[in-house]
CSV table of C-alpha atoms in Angstrom, one decimal:
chain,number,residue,atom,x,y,z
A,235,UNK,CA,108.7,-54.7,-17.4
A,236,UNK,CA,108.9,-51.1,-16.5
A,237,UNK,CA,112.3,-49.0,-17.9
A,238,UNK,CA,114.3,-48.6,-14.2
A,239,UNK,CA,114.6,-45.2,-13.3
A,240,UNK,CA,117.9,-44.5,-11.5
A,241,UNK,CA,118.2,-41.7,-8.0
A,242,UNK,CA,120.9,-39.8,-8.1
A,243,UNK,CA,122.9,-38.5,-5.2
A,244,UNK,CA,124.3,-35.3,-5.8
A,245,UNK,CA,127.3,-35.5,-3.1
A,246,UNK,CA,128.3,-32.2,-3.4
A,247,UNK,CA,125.4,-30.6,-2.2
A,248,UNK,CA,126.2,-32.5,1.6
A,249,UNK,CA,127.3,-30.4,4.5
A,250,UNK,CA,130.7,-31.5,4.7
A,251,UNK,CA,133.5,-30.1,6.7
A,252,UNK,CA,136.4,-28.1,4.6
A,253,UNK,CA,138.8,-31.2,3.7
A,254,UNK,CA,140.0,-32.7,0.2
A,255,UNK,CA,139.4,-36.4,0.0
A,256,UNK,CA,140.6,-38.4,-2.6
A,257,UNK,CA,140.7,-42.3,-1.7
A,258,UNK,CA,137.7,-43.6,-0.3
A,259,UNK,CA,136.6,-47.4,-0.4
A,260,UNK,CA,132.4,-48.3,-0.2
A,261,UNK,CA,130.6,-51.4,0.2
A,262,UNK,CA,128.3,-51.7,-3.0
A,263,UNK,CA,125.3,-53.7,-3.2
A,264,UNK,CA,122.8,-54.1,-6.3
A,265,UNK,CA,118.8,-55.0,-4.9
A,266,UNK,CA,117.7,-58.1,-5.5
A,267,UNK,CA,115.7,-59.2,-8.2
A,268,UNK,CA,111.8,-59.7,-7.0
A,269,UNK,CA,110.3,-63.4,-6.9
A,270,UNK,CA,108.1,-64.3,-9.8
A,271,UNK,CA,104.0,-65.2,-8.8
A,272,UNK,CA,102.8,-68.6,-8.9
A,273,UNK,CA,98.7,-67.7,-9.6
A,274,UNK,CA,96.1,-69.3,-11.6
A,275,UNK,CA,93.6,-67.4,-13.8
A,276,UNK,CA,90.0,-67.7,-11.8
A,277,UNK,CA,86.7,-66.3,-13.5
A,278,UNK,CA,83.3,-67.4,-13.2
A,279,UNK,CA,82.8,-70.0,-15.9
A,280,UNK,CA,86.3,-70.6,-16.8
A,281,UNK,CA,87.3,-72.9,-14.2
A,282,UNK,CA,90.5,-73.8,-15.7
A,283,UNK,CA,91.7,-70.8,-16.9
A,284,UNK,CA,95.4,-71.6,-16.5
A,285,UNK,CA,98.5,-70.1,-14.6
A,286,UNK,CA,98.6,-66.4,-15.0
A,287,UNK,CA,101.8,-65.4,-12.5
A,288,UNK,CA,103.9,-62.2,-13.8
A,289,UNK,CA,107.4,-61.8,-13.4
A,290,UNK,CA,109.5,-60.0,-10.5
A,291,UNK,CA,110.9,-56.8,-11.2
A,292,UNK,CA,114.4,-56.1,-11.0
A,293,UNK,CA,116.9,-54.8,-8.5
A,294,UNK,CA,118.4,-51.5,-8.8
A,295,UNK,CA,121.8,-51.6,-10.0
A,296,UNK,CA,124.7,-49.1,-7.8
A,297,UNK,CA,126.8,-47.0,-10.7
A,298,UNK,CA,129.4,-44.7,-10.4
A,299,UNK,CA,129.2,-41.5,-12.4
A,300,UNK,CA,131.8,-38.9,-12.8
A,301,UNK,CA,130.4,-35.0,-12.8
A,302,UNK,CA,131.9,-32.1,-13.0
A,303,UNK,CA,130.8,-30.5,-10.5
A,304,UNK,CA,131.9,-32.8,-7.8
A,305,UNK,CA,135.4,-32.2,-6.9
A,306,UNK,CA,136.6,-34.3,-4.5
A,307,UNK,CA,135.3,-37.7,-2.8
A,308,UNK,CA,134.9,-36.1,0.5
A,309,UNK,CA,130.9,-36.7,0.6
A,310,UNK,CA,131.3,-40.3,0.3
A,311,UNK,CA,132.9,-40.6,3.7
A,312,UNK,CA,129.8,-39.8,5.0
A,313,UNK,CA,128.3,-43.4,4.4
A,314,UNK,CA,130.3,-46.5,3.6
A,315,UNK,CA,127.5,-49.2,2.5
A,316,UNK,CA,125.2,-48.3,-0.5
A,317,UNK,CA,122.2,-50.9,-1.1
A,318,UNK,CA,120.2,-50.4,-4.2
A,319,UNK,CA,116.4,-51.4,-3.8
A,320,UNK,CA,115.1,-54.4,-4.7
A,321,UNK,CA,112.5,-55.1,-7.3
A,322,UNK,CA,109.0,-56.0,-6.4
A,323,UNK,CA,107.7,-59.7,-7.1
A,324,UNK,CA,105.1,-60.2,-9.2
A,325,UNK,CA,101.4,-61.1,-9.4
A,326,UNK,CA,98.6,-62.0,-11.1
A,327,UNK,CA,96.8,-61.5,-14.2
A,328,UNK,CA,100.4,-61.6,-15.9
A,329,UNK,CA,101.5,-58.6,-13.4
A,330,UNK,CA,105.0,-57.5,-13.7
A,331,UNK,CA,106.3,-56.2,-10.3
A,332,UNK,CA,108.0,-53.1,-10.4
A,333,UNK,CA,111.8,-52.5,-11.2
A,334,UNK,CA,113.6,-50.7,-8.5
A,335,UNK,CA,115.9,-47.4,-8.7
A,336,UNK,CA,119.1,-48.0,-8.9
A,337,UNK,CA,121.4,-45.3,-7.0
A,338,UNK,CA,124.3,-42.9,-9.1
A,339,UNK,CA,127.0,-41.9,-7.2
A,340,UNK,CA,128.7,-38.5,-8.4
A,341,UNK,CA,132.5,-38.5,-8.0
A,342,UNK,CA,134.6,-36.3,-10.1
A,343,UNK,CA,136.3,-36.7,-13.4
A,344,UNK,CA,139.6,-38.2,-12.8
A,345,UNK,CA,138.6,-41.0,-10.3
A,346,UNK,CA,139.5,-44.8,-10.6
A,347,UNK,CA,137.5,-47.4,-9.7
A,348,UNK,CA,138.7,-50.6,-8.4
A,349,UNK,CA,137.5,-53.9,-6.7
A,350,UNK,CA,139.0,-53.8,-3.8
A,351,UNK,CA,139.8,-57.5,-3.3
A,352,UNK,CA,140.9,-58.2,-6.8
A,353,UNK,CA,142.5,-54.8,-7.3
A,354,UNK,CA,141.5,-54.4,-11.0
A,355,UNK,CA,140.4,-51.5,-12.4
A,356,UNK,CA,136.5,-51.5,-13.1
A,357,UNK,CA,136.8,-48.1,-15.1
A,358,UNK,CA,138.9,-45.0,-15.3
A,359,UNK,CA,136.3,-41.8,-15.2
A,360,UNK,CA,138.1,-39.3,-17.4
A,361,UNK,CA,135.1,-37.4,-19.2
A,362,UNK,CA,132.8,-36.0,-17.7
A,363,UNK,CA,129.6,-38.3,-17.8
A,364,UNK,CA,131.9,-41.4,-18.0
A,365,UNK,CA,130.4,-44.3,-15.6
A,366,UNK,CA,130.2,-47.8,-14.8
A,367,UNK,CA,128.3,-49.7,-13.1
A,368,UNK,CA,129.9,-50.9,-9.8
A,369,UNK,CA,127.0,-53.8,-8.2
A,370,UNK,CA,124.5,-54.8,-11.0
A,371,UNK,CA,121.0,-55.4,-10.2
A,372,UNK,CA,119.7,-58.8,-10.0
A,373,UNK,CA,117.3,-60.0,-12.6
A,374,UNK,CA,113.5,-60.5,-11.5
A,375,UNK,CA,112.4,-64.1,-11.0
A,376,UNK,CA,109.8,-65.2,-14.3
A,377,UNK,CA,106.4,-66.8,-13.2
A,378,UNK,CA,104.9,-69.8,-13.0
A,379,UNK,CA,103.3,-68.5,-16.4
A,380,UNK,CA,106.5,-69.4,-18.3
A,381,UNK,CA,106.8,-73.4,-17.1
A,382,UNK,CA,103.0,-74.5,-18.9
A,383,UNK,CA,103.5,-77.3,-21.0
A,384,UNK,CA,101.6,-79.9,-22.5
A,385,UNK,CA,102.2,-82.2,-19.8
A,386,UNK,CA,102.0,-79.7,-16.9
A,387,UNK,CA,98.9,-77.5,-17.5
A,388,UNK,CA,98.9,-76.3,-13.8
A,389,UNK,CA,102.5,-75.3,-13.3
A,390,UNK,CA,103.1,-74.1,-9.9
A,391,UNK,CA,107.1,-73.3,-10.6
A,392,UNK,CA,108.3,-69.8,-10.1
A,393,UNK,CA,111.6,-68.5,-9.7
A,394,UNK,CA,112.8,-66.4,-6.5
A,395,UNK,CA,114.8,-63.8,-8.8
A,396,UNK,CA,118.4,-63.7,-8.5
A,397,UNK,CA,120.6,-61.8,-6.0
A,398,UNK,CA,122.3,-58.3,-7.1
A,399,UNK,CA,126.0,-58.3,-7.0
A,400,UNK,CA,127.4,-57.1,-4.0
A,401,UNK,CA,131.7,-55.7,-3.4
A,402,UNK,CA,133.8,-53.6,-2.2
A,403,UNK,CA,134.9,-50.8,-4.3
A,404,UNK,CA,137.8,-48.3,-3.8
A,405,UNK,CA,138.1,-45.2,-5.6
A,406,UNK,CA,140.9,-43.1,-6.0
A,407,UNK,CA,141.1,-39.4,-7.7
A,408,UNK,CA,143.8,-38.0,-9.5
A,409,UNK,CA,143.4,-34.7,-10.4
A,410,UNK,CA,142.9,-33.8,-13.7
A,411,UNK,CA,145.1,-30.9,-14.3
A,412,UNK,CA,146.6,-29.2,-17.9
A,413,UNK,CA,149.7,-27.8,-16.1
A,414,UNK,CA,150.8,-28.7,-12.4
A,415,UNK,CA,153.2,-26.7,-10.1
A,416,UNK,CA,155.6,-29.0,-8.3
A,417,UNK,CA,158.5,-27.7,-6.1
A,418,UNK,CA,159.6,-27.5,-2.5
A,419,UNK,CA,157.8,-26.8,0.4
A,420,UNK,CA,157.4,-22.7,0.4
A,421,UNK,CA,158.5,-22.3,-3.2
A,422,UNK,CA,155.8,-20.2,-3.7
A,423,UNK,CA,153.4,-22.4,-5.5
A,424,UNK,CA,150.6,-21.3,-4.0
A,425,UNK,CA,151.2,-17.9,-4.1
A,426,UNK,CA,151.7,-18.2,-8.2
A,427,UNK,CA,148.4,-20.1,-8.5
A,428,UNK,CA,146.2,-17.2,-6.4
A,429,UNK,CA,148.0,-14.3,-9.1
A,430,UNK,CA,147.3,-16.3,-12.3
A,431,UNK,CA,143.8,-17.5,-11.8
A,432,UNK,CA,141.1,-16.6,-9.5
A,433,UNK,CA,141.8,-19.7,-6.9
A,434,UNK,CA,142.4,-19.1,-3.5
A,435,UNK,CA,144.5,-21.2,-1.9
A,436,UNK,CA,146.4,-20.7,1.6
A,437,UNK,CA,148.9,-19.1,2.1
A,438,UNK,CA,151.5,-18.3,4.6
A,439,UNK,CA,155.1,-18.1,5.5
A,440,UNK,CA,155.8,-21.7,6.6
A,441,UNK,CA,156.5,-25.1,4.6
A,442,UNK,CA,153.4,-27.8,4.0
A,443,UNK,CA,150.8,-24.6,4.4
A,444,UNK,CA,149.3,-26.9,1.2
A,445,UNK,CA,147.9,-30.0,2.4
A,446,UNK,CA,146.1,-31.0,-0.8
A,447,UNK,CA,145.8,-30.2,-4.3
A,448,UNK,CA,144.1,-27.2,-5.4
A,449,UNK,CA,143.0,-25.9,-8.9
A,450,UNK,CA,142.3,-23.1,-10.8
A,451,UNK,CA,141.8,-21.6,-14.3
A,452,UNK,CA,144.3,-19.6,-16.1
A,453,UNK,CA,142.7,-17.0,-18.9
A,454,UNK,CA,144.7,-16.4,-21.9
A,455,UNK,CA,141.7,-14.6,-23.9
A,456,UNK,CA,139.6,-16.7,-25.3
A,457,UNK,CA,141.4,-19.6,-24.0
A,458,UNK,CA,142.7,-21.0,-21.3
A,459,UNK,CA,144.0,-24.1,-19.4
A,460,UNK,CA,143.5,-25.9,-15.4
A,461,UNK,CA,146.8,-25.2,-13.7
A,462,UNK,CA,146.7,-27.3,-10.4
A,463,UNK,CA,149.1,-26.4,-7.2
A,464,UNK,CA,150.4,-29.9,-6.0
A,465,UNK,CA,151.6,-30.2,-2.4
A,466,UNK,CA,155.2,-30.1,-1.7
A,467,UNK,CA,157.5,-32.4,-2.3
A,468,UNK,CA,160.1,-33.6,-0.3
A,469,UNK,CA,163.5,-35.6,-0.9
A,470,UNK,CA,162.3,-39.6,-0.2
A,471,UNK,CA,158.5,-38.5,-1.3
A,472,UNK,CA,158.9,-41.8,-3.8
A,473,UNK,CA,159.3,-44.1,-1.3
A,474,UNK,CA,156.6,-42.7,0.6
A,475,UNK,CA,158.4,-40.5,3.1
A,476,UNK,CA,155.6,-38.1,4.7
A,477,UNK,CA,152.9,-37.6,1.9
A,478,UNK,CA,154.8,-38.5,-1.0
A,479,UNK,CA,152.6,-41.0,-3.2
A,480,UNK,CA,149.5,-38.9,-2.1
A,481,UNK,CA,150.6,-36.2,-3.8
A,482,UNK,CA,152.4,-37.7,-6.7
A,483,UNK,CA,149.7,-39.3,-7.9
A,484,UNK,CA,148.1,-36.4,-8.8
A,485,UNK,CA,151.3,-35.3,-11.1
A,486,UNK,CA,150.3,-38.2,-13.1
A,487,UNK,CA,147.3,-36.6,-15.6
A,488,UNK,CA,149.1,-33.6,-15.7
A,489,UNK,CA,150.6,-32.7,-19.3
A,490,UNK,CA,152.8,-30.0,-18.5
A,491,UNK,CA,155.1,-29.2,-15.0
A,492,UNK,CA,155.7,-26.2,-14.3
A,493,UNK,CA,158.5,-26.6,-11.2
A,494,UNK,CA,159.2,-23.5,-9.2
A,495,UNK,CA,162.6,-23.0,-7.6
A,496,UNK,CA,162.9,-21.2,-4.1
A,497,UNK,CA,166.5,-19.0,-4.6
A,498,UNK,CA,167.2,-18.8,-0.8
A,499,UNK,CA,165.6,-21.3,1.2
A,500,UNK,CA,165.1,-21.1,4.7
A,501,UNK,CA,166.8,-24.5,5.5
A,502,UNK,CA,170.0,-22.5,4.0
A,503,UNK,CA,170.3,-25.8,1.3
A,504,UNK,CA,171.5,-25.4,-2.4
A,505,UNK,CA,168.8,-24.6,-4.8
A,506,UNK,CA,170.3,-26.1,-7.6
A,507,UNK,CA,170.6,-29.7,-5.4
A,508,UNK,CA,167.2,-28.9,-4.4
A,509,UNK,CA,165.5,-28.9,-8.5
A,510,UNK,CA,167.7,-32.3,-8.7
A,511,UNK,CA,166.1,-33.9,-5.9
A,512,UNK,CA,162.9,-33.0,-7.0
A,513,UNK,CA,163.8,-34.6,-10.4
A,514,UNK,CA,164.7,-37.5,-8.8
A,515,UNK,CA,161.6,-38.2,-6.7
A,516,UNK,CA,159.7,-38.0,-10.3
A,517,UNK,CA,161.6,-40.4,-11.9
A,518,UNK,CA,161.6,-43.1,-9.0
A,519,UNK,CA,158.3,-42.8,-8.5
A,520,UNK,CA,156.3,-46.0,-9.8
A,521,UNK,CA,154.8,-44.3,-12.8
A,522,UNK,CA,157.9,-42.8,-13.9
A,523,UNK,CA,156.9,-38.7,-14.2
A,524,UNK,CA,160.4,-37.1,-15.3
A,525,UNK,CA,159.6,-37.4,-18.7
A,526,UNK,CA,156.7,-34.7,-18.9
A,527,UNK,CA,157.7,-31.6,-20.8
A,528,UNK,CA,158.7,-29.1,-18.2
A,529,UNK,CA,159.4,-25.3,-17.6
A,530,UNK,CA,161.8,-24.4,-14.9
A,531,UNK,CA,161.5,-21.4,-13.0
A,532,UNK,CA,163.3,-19.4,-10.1
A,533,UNK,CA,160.4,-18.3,-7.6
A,534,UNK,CA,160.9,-14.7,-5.3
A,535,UNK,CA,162.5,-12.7,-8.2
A,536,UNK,CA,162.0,-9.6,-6.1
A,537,UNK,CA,165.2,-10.9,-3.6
A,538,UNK,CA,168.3,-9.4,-4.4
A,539,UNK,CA,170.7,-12.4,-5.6
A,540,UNK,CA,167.8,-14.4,-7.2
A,541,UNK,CA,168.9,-13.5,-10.5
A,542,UNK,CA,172.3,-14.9,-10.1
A,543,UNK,CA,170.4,-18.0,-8.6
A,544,UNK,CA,169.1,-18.3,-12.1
A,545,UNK,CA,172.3,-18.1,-14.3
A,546,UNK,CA,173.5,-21.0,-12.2
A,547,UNK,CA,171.0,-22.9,-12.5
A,548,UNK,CA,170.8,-22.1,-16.2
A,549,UNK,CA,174.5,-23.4,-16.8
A,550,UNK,CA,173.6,-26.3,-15.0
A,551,UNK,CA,171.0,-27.7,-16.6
A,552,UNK,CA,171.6,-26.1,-20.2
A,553,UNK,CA,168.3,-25.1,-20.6
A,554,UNK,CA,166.4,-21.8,-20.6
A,555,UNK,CA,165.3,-21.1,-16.4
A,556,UNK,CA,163.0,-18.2,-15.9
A,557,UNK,CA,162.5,-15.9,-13.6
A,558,UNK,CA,159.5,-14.7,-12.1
A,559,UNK,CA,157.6,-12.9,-8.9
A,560,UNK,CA,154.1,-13.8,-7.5
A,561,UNK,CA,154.4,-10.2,-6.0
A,562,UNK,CA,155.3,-7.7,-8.7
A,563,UNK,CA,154.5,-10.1,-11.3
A,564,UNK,CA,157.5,-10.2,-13.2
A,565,UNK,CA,157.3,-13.1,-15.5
A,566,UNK,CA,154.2,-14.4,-15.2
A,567,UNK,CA,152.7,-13.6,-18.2
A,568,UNK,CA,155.7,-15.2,-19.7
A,569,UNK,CA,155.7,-18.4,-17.8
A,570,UNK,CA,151.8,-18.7,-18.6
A,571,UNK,CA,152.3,-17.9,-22.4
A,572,UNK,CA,154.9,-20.7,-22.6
A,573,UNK,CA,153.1,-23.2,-20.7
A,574,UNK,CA,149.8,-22.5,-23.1
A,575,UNK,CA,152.4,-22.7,-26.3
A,576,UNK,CA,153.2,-26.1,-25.0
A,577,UNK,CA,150.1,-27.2,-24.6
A,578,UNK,CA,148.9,-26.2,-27.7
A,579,UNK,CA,152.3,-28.3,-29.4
A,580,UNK,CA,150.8,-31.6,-27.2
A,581,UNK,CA,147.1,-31.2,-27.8
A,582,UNK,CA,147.8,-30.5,-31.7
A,583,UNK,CA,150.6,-33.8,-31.8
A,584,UNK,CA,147.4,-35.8,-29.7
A,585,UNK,CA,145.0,-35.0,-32.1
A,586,UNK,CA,147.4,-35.7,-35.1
A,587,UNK,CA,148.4,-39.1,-33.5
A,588,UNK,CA,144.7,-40.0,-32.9
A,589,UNK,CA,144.0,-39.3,-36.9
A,590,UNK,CA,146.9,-41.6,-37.6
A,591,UNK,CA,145.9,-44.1,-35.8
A,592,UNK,CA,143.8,-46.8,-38.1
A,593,UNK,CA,141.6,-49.5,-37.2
A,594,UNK,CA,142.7,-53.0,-36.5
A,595,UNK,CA,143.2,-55.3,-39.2
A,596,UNK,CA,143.1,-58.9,-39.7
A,597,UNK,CA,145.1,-60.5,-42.4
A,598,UNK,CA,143.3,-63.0,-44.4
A,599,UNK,CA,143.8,-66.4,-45.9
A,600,UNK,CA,144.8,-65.2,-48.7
A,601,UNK,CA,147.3,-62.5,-47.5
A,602,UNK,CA,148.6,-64.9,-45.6
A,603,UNK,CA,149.5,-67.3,-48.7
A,604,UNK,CA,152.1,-66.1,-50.0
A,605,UNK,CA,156.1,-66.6,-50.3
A,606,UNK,CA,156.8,-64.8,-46.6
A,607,UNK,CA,154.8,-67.8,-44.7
A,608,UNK,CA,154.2,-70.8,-45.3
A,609,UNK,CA,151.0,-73.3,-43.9
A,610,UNK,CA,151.0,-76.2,-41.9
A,611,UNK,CA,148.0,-78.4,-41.2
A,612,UNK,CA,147.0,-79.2,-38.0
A,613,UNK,CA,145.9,-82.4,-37.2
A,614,UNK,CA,143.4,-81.8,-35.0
A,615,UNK,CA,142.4,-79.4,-35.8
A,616,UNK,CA,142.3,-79.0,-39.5
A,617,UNK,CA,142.5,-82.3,-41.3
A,618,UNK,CA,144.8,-83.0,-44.2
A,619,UNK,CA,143.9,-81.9,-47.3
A,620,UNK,CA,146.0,-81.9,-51.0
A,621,UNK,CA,144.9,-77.9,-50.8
A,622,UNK,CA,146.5,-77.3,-47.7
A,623,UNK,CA,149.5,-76.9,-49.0
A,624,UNK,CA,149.5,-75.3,-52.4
């Protein structure tokens, strides 16, 4: 049998309209194994030279790979059904046939992958490089070569090679981000993002100008960390109302919130209600998302009166609110050195947690004897004995 050699699809590379996707479900089928040969050995003065079939090769197996350089799902859209090849049957003189190339699809880090009619996870693609295989390949069938016996010298038996796995898969991305700006609609999110990293979002002076996430990276010398603007939120965005669980979602991998406050919105509603009703939609939300560490900030500093939105949201909440302007850039080296000192606190208390954690262990008989528990024979199971119970 022949090691099988896998074709990757690099999705990214596909001329694909402008659009983020991130839920996508495919029809996944693995190639069929390849019948095994029925033949018999035939050279001049052997004329019983025996069965001599090979075995079929195997199908190529679909597997879903997560790179780093894709960054959304969007080239998947493009085709729905991916069928792996299938492997070529064999022949004779003990011929193997061929194994068939399987087919890698590239998604990004981040993406889930689920059957779709089962709804269990299959994998979770964090790292980069993380895969699974989606539709195995089915196994080639053996020859007649492998059914010669004693009693059956001239086998014609041969297996047809099984049938890849076939499903329907559904993945879903949720963006891997270090830091993620939440807030209402025309907070200024996006604005913030395109002055602390080199991202380029849209931007303009109406609500929902952000239809889908967008990242970028924010330098602090030789470090940094993957801030990600989130759409806006709205009040009912739990329960669905317009976008909500679309963009939620994507709050979910983020360790740190950064949630920007709008001072004077144009709706003429209370900023102060506004922050509580975004803390609410976080908290009802099915994976409860209240509970990340969070920095609070006033957006538009440059408006006279913001800084008196600030205090009172300040004695609200009790905690320190910042205040900050994407265009003179007041705070923002502030609000990025705090979010990189918590990240620093989380990423240390990870690692620290990871180091404590020790490997399973399993008591023994012995540990178990001993004055805390006592033993009781089962009867069928384990049969009595004066040593049971010492």
């Amino acid at each position: 049998m022949t090691r099988t050699d896998f074709r990757t699809l690099d999705l990214t590379t596909l001329d694909v309209t402008e659009m983020f996707v991130d839920r996508v479900e495919l029809f996944v089928k693995g190639g069929d194994g390849g019948r095994g040969a029925a033949s018999f050995r035939r050279e001049k003065f052997i004329p019983l030279g025996g069965p001599d079939g090979g075995d079929g090769g195997n199908g190529g197996s679909v597997v879903v790979r997560a790179d780093p350089n894709a960054d959304n799902l969007a080239g998947l859209t493009m085709k729905k059904h991916w069928r792996a090849k299938s492997g070529e049957a064999g022949s004779g003189a003990k011929c193997a046939g061929k194994n068939a190339e399987g087919i890698v699809l590239l998604v990004p880090p981040g993406t889930i992958v689920r059957d779709r009619e089962r709804g269990n996870v299959l994998k979770d693609l964090v790292q980069p490089g993380d895969e699974v295989i989606v539709a195995k390949g089915g196994r080639g069938g053996r020859g007649n070569v492998h059914f010669k016996s004693s009693t059956n010298r001239a086998p014609r038996e041969y297996e047809p090679g099984e049938e890849g796995e076939e499903r329907w898969v559904s993945l879903e991305l949720k963006v891997i981000a270090d830091a993620g700006l939440v807030g209402f609609p025309n907070a200024g999110k996006s604005t913030l993002l395109s002055r602390v990293s080199r991202a380029t979002p849209e931007i303009a002076s109406y609500p929902f100008t952000t239809k889908s996430p967008n990242l970028g990276i924010v330098t602090i010398g030789d470090n940094g960390f993957v801030l990600a603007d989130l759409p806006g939120l709205i009040e009912g965005a739990a329960q669905g109302v317009g976008l909500g669980h679309e963009f939620l979602r994507h709050v979910e991998r983020t360790r740190v919130l950064i949630h920007l406050v709008e001072p004077f919105p144009t709706d003429g509603s209370d900023p102060v209600k506004n922050y509580h009703l975004i803390r609410k939609e976080l908290r009802e939300y099915a994976v409860p998302l209240d509970g990340k560490p969070e920095v609070v900030c006033v957006s538009k500093a440059e408006l006279t009166g913001a800084n008196e939105v600030r205090d009172q949201l300040a004695a609200d909440l009790g905690l320190e609110v910042l205040l900050i302007s994407a265009v003179t850039g007041e705070g923002l080296q502030l609000v990025v050195g705090r979010v990189a000192q918590m990240l620093d606190t989380i990423k240390r208390e990870e690692a620290e947690a990871a180091a404590r954690k020790k490997p399973l262990e399993f008591a023994t008989e012995g540990a178990i004897r001993t004055t805390d528990f006592q033993t009781t024979s089962v009867t069928s199971i384990t049969p009595p004995s004066d040593e049971a119970n010492p």
